[in-house]
CSV table of N, CA and C in Angstrom, one decimal:
chain,number,residue,atom,x,y,z
A,1,GLN,N,0.8,-1.2,0.0
A,1,GLN,CA,0.0,0.0,0.0
A,1,GLN,C,0.9,1.2,0.0
A,2,VAL,N,0.5,2.2,-0.9
A,2,VAL,CA,1.3,3.4,-1.0
A,2,VAL,C,0.3,4.6,-0.9
A,3,GLN,N,0.7,5.6,-0.2
A,3,GLN,CA,-0.1,6.8,0.0
A,3,GLN,C,0.7,8.0,-0.7
A,4,LEU,N,0.0,8.8,-1.4
A,4,LEU,CA,0.5,10.0,-2.1
A,4,LEU,C,-0.2,11.2,-1.7
A,5,VAL,N,0.6,12.2,-1.3
A,5,VAL,CA,0.0,13.5,-0.8
A,5,VAL,C,0.6,14.6,-1.6
A,6,GLU,N,-0.3,15.4,-2.3
A,6,GLU,CA,0.2,16.5,-3.1
A,6,GLU,C,0.0,17.8,-2.4
A,7,SER,N,0.8,18.8,-2.8
A,7,SER,CA,0.7,20.2,-2.3
A,7,SER,C,1.2,21.1,-3.4
A,8,GLY,N,0.9,22.4,-3.2
A,8,GLY,CA,1.5,23.4,-4.1
A,8,GLY,C,0.5,24.0,-5.1
A,9,GLY,N,-0.7,23.5,-5.2
A,9,GLY,CA,-1.6,24.1,-6.1
A,9,GLY,C,-2.1,25.4,-5.7
A,10,GLY,N,-2.8,26.1,-6.6
A,10,GLY,CA,-3.3,27.5,-6.2
A,10,GLY,C,-3.7,28.2,-7.5
A,11,LEU,N,-3.9,29.5,-7.3
A,11,LEU,CA,-4.3,30.4,-8.3
A,11,LEU,C,-3.1,31.3,-8.8
A,12,VAL,N,-2.9,31.4,-10.1
A,12,VAL,CA,-1.8,32.1,-10.6
A,12,VAL,C,-2.2,32.8,-11.9
A,13,GLN,N,-1.6,33.9,-12.2
A,13,GLN,CA,-1.9,34.6,-13.5
A,13,GLN,C,-1.2,34.0,-14.6
A,14,ALA,N,-1.7,34.1,-15.8
A,14,ALA,CA,-1.0,33.6,-17.0
A,14,ALA,C,0.4,34.1,-17.1
A,15,GLY,N,1.3,33.2,-17.4
A,15,GLY,CA,2.7,33.6,-17.5
A,15,GLY,C,3.5,33.4,-16.2
A,16,GLY,N,2.7,33.1,-15.1
A,16,GLY,CA,3.4,32.9,-13.8
A,16,GLY,C,3.8,31.4,-13.6
A,17,SER,N,4.2,31.1,-12.4
A,17,SER,CA,4.8,29.8,-12.1
A,17,SER,C,4.2,29.2,-10.8
A,18,LEU,N,4.2,27.9,-10.8
A,18,LEU,CA,3.8,27.2,-9.6
A,18,LEU,C,4.7,25.9,-9.5
A,19,LYS,N,4.9,25.5,-8.3
A,19,LYS,CA,5.6,24.2,-8.1
A,19,LYS,C,4.7,23.3,-7.3
A,20,LEU,N,4.5,22.1,-7.8
A,20,LEU,CA,3.7,21.1,-7.2
A,20,LEU,C,4.7,20.1,-6.6
A,21,SER,N,4.3,19.5,-5.4
A,21,SER,CA,5.1,18.5,-4.7
A,21,SER,C,4.2,17.4,-4.3
A,22,CYS,N,4.8,16.2,-4.3
A,22,CYS,CA,4.1,15.0,-3.9
A,22,CYS,C,5.1,14.1,-3.0
A,23,THR,N,4.6,13.7,-1.9
A,23,THR,CA,5.3,12.8,-1.0
A,23,THR,C,4.7,11.4,-1.0
A,24,ALA,N,5.5,10.4,-1.2
A,24,ALA,CA,5.0,9.0,-1.1
A,24,ALA,C,5.4,8.4,0.2
A,25,SER,N,4.5,7.6,0.7
A,25,SER,CA,4.8,6.8,1.9
A,25,SER,C,4.2,5.4,1.8
A,26,GLY,N,4.6,4.5,2.7
A,26,GLY,CA,4.0,3.2,2.7
A,26,GLY,C,5.0,2.2,2.1
A,27,ASN,N,4.4,1.2,1.4
A,27,ASN,CA,5.2,0.1,0.8
A,27,ASN,C,5.7,0.5,-0.6
A,28,ILE,N,6.7,1.3,-0.6
A,28,ILE,CA,7.3,1.8,-1.8
A,28,ILE,C,8.4,0.9,-2.3
A,29,PHE,N,8.3,0.4,-3.5
A,29,PHE,CA,9.4,-0.4,-4.1
A,29,PHE,C,10.2,0.5,-5.0
A,30,SER,N,11.5,0.1,-5.1
A,30,SER,CA,12.5,1.0,-5.8
A,30,SER,C,12.2,1.1,-7.2
A,31,GLU,N,11.7,0.1,-7.9
A,31,GLU,CA,11.4,0.1,-9.3
A,31,GLU,C,10.0,0.7,-9.5
A,32,ASN,N,9.9,1.9,-9.9
A,32,ASN,CA,8.6,2.5,-10.1
A,32,ASN,C,8.7,3.8,-11.0
A,33,VAL,N,7.6,4.2,-11.5
A,33,VAL,CA,7.5,5.4,-12.3
A,33,VAL,C,6.6,6.4,-11.5
A,34,MET,N,7.1,7.6,-11.3
A,34,MET,CA,6.3,8.6,-10.6
A,34,MET,C,6.0,9.7,-11.6
A,35,GLY,N,4.8,10.3,-11.5
A,35,GLY,CA,4.5,11.3,-12.5
A,35,GLY,C,3.3,12.1,-12.1
A,36,TRP,N,2.9,13.0,-13.0
A,36,TRP,CA,1.8,13.9,-12.7
A,36,TRP,C,0.8,13.8,-13.9
A,37,TYR,N,-0.5,13.7,-13.5
A,37,TYR,CA,-1.6,13.7,-14.5
A,37,TYR,C,-2.5,14.9,-14.2
A,38,ARG,N,-3.3,15.3,-15.1
A,38,ARG,CA,-4.2,16.4,-14.9
A,38,ARG,C,-5.6,16.1,-15.5
A,39,GLN,N,-6.6,16.7,-15.0
A,39,GLN,CA,-8.0,16.4,-15.5
A,39,GLN,C,-8.9,17.6,-15.3
A,40,THR,N,-9.6,17.9,-16.3
A,40,THR,CA,-10.7,18.9,-16.2
A,40,THR,C,-12.0,18.3,-16.4
A,41,PRO,N,-13.1,18.9,-16.0
A,41,PRO,CA,-14.4,18.3,-16.1
A,41,PRO,C,-14.8,18.0,-17.6
A,42,GLY,N,-15.2,16.8,-17.8
A,42,GLY,CA,-15.6,16.3,-19.1
A,42,GLY,C,-14.5,15.8,-20.0
A,43,LYS,N,-13.3,15.8,-19.4
A,43,LYS,CA,-12.1,15.3,-20.2
A,43,LYS,C,-11.5,14.1,-19.5
A,44,GLN,N,-10.8,13.3,-20.3
A,44,GLN,CA,-10.1,12.2,-19.7
A,44,GLN,C,-8.8,12.6,-19.0
A,45,ARG,N,-8.5,12.0,-17.9
A,45,ARG,CA,-7.3,12.3,-17.3
A,45,ARG,C,-6.1,12.1,-18.2
A,46,GLU,N,-5.2,13.0,-18.3
A,46,GLU,CA,-4.0,12.9,-19.2
A,46,GLU,C,-2.7,13.0,-18.5
A,47,SER,N,-1.7,12.3,-19.0
A,47,SER,CA,-0.4,12.3,-18.4
A,47,SER,C,0.3,13.6,-18.8
A,48,VAL,N,0.9,14.3,-17.8
A,48,VAL,CA,1.6,15.5,-18.0
A,48,VAL,C,3.1,15.3,-18.1
A,49,ALA,N,3.6,14.5,-17.1
A,49,ALA,CA,5.1,14.2,-17.0
A,49,ALA,C,5.3,13.0,-16.2
A,50,SER,N,6.4,12.3,-16.4
A,50,SER,CA,6.7,11.1,-15.6
A,50,SER,C,8.2,11.0,-15.5
A,51,ILE,N,8.7,10.3,-14.5
A,51,ILE,CA,10.1,10.2,-14.3
A,51,ILE,C,10.3,8.8,-13.6
A,52,ILE,N,11.4,8.1,-14.0
A,52,ILE,CA,11.8,6.9,-13.4
A,52,ILE,C,12.9,7.2,-12.4
A,53,ARG,N,13.3,6.2,-11.7
A,53,ARG,CA,14.3,6.3,-10.6
A,53,ARG,C,15.6,7.0,-11.0
A,54,ASP,N,16.1,6.6,-12.2
A,54,ASP,CA,17.4,7.1,-12.6
A,54,ASP,C,17.3,8.5,-13.2
A,55,GLY,N,16.1,9.1,-13.3
A,55,GLY,CA,16.0,10.4,-13.7
A,55,GLY,C,15.5,10.6,-15.2
A,56,ASN,N,15.3,9.5,-15.9
A,56,ASN,CA,14.8,9.6,-17.2
A,56,ASN,C,13.4,10.1,-17.2
A,57,THR,N,13.0,11.1,-18.1
A,57,THR,CA,11.7,11.8,-18.0
A,57,THR,C,11.0,11.7,-19.3
A,58,ASN,N,9.7,11.9,-19.2
A,58,ASN,CA,8.8,12.0,-20.4
A,58,ASN,C,7.8,13.1,-20.2
A,59,TYR,N,7.5,13.9,-21.2
A,59,TYR,CA,6.6,15.0,-21.1
A,59,TYR,C,5.5,15.0,-22.2
A,60,ALA,N,4.3,15.5,-21.8
A,60,ALA,CA,3.3,15.7,-22.8
A,60,ALA,C,3.8,16.8,-23.7
A,61,GLU,N,3.5,16.8,-25.0
A,61,GLU,CA,3.9,17.8,-26.0
A,61,GLU,C,3.4,19.2,-25.5
A,62,SER,N,2.3,19.3,-24.9
A,62,SER,CA,1.7,20.6,-24.6
A,62,SER,C,2.5,21.3,-23.5
A,63,VAL,N,3.3,20.6,-22.7
A,63,VAL,CA,4.1,21.2,-21.6
A,63,VAL,C,5.6,21.2,-21.8
A,64,LYS,N,6.1,20.6,-22.9
A,64,LYS,CA,7.5,20.6,-23.1
A,64,LYS,C,8.1,22.0,-23.2
A,65,GLY,N,9.2,22.2,-22.5
A,65,GLY,CA,9.8,23.5,-22.5
A,65,GLY,C,9.3,24.4,-21.4
A,66,ARG,N,8.2,24.1,-20.8
A,66,ARG,CA,7.6,24.9,-19.7
A,66,ARG,C,7.6,24.2,-18.4
A,67,PHE,N,7.4,22.9,-18.3
A,67,PHE,CA,7.3,22.1,-17.1
A,67,PHE,C,8.6,21.3,-16.9
A,68,THR,N,9.0,21.1,-15.7
A,68,THR,CA,10.1,20.3,-15.3
A,68,THR,C,9.7,19.3,-14.2
A,69,ILE,N,9.9,18.0,-14.4
A,69,ILE,CA,9.6,17.1,-13.3
A,69,ILE,C,10.9,16.6,-12.7
A,70,SER,N,10.9,16.4,-11.4
A,70,SER,CA,12.1,15.9,-10.7
A,70,SER,C,11.7,15.0,-9.6
A,71,ARG,N,12.6,14.2,-9.1
A,71,ARG,CA,12.3,13.3,-7.9
A,71,ARG,C,13.5,13.2,-7.0
A,72,ASP,N,13.2,13.0,-5.8
A,72,ASP,CA,14.2,12.8,-4.8
A,72,ASP,C,14.0,11.4,-4.2
A,73,ASN,N,14.8,10.5,-4.6
A,73,ASN,CA,14.6,9.1,-4.2
A,73,ASN,C,14.8,8.9,-2.7
A,74,ALA,N,15.7,9.7,-2.0
A,74,ALA,CA,15.9,9.5,-0.6
A,74,ALA,C,14.7,10.0,0.2
A,75,LYS,N,14.0,11.0,-0.3
A,75,LYS,CA,12.8,11.6,0.4
A,75,LYS,C,11.5,11.1,-0.1
A,76,ASN,N,11.6,10.2,-1.2
A,76,ASN,CA,10.3,9.7,-1.8
A,76,ASN,C,9.4,10.8,-2.2
A,77,THR,N,9.9,11.8,-2.9
A,77,THR,CA,9.1,12.9,-3.4
A,77,THR,C,9.3,13.1,-4.9
A,78,VAL,N,8.3,13.7,-5.5
A,78,VAL,CA,8.4,14.1,-6.9
A,78,VAL,C,7.8,15.5,-7.0
A,79,SER,N,8.4,16.3,-7.8
A,79,SER,CA,7.9,17.7,-8.0
A,79,SER,C,7.7,18.0,-9.4
A,80,LEU,N,6.9,19.0,-9.6
A,80,LEU,CA,6.6,19.5,-11.0
A,80,LEU,C,6.7,21.0,-10.9
A,81,GLN,N,7.7,21.6,-11.5
A,81,GLN,CA,7.9,23.0,-11.7
A,81,GLN,C,7.2,23.4,-12.9
A,82,MET,N,6.2,24.3,-12.8
A,82,MET,CA,5.4,24.8,-13.9
A,82,MET,C,5.7,26.2,-14.2
A,83,ASN,N,6.2,26.5,-15.3
A,83,ASN,CA,6.5,27.9,-15.7
A,83,ASN,C,5.7,28.3,-16.9
A,84,SER,N,5.6,29.6,-17.2
A,84,SER,CA,4.9,30.1,-18.3
A,84,SER,C,3.5,29.5,-18.4
A,85,LEU,N,2.8,29.5,-17.3
A,85,LEU,CA,1.5,28.9,-17.2
A,85,LEU,C,0.5,29.6,-18.1
A,86,LYS,N,-0.4,28.8,-18.7
A,86,LYS,CA,-1.4,29.2,-19.6
A,86,LYS,C,-2.8,28.9,-19.0
A,87,PRO,N,-3.9,29.6,-19.4
A,87,PRO,CA,-5.2,29.3,-18.9
A,87,PRO,C,-5.6,27.8,-19.2
A,88,GLU,N,-5.1,27.3,-20.3
A,88,GLU,CA,-5.4,25.9,-20.6
A,88,GLU,C,-4.7,24.9,-19.7
A,89,ASP,N,-3.8,25.3,-18.9
A,89,ASP,CA,-3.2,24.4,-17.9
A,89,ASP,C,-4.1,24.2,-16.7
A,90,THR,N,-5.2,25.0,-16.6
A,90,THR,CA,-6.1,24.9,-15.4
A,90,THR,C,-6.6,23.5,-15.4
A,91,ALA,N,-6.5,22.8,-14.2
A,91,ALA,CA,-6.9,21.5,-14.0
A,91,ALA,C,-6.7,21.0,-12.6
A,92,VAL,N,-7.2,19.9,-12.3
A,92,VAL,CA,-6.8,19.2,-11.0
A,92,VAL,C,-5.6,18.3,-11.4
A,93,TYR,N,-4.5,18.5,-10.7
A,93,TYR,CA,-3.3,17.8,-10.9
A,93,TYR,C,-3.2,16.6,-9.9
A,94,TYR,N,-2.9,15.4,-10.4
A,94,TYR,CA,-2.8,14.3,-9.6
A,94,TYR,C,-1.4,13.7,-9.6
A,95,CYS,N,-0.9,13.4,-8.5
A,95,CYS,CA,0.4,12.6,-8.4
A,95,CYS,C,0.1,11.1,-8.6
A,96,ASN,N,1.0,10.5,-9.3
A,96,ASN,CA,0.8,9.0,-9.6
A,96,ASN,C,2.1,8.3,-9.4
A,97,LEU,N,2.0,7.1,-8.9
A,97,LEU,CA,3.1,6.1,-8.8
A,97,LEU,C,2.7,4.8,-9.3
A,98,MET,N,3.5,4.2,-10.2
A,98,MET,CA,3.2,2.9,-10.7
A,98,MET,C,4.4,2.0,-10.5
A,99,ARG,N,4.1,0.8,-9.8
A,99,ARG,CA,5.2,-0.1,-9.6
A,99,ARG,C,5.5,-0.8,-10.9
A,100,LEU,N,6.8,-1.1,-11.1
A,100,LEU,CA,7.3,-1.8,-12.2
A,100,LEU,C,7.6,-3.3,-11.9
A,101,THR,N,7.2,-3.8,-10.8
A,101,THR,CA,7.4,-5.1,-10.4
A,101,THR,C,6.1,-5.7,-9.8
A,102,GLY,N,6.0,-7.0,-9.6
A,102,GLY,CA,4.8,-7.6,-9.0
A,102,GLY,C,3.6,-7.4,-9.8
A,103,TYR,N,2.6,-6.8,-9.2
A,103,TYR,CA,1.3,-6.6,-9.9
A,103,TYR,C,1.2,-5.3,-10.6
A,104,TYR,N,2.2,-4.6,-10.7
A,104,TYR,CA,2.2,-3.3,-11.3
A,104,TYR,C,1.1,-2.4,-10.8
A,105,GLU,N,1.0,-2.3,-9.5
A,105,GLU,CA,-0.1,-1.5,-8.9
A,105,GLU,C,0.1,0.0,-9.2
A,106,THR,N,-1.0,0.7,-9.4
A,106,THR,CA,-0.9,2.2,-9.6
A,106,THR,C,-1.6,2.9,-8.4
A,107,TYR,N,-1.0,3.9,-8.0
A,107,TYR,CA,-1.5,4.7,-6.8
A,107,TYR,C,-1.7,6.1,-7.2
A,108,TRP,N,-2.7,6.8,-6.6
A,108,TRP,CA,-3.0,8.2,-6.9
A,108,TRP,C,-3.1,9.0,-5.7
A,109,GLY,N,-2.7,10.3,-5.8
A,109,GLY,CA,-2.9,11.2,-4.8
A,109,GLY,C,-4.4,11.8,-4.8
A,110,GLN,N,-4.7,12.6,-3.9
A,110,GLN,CA,-6.1,13.2,-3.9
A,110,GLN,C,-6.3,14.3,-4.9
A,111,GLY,N,-5.3,14.8,-5.4
A,111,GLY,CA,-5.4,15.9,-6.4
A,111,GLY,C,-5.3,17.3,-5.8
A,112,THR,N,-4.7,18.2,-6.5
A,112,THR,CA,-4.6,19.6,-6.1
A,112,THR,C,-5.0,20.5,-7.3
A,113,GLN,N,-5.8,21.5,-7.0
A,113,GLN,CA,-6.3,22.4,-8.0
A,113,GLN,C,-5.3,23.4,-8.5
A,114,VAL,N,-5.1,23.5,-9.8
A,114,VAL,CA,-4.3,24.6,-10.4
A,114,VAL,C,-5.2,25.4,-11.2
A,115,THR,N,-5.3,26.7,-11.0
A,115,THR,CA,-6.1,27.6,-11.8
A,115,THR,C,-5.2,28.8,-12.3
A,116,VAL,N,-5.3,28.9,-13.6
A,116,VAL,CA,-4.5,30.0,-14.3
A,116,VAL,C,-5.5,31.0,-14.9
A,117,SER,N,-5.4,32.2,-14.4
A,117,SER,CA,-6.3,33.2,-14.9
A,117,SER,C,-5.6,34.0,-16.0
A,118,SER,N,-6.4,34.6,-16.9
A,118,SER,CA,-5.9,35.4,-18.0
A,118,SER,C,-5.8,36.9,-17.6
C-alpha cells in the first residue's frame, strides 16, 4: 500500500509559475514510475510528465519546455515545476506512482487544483 499526498496548487496569473510537490509513503518499491496527471471536467485524465528512478523523463507535448519534473529518491518525493503557465493548464493535478514489479499497482494522490487566470 502506497499513499501519495500533493501540495502546491493554487491560483496564478497567465505567465506565472507554480511548483507542485508529492510525497509518497508506505510500501514503496524501488522500481517505479512517478508522475503527474491532470484532469478537467468532461475530459479524460491525461499524463503531464513522468520520471523513473534514474531520472529519465517524459513530457506531454503541450508542456515541453515549460514544465520540469524531478524526484528525490531519498525523500520519496516528486515535484513539478510549472513555468509560463497558460489558462489551458487549469486542471486538477494528480500525483501518480506505478510499480514496475509484481502486480504493477498504480496509486493516486487526492489531487490539487491549479487555476491559471488570464
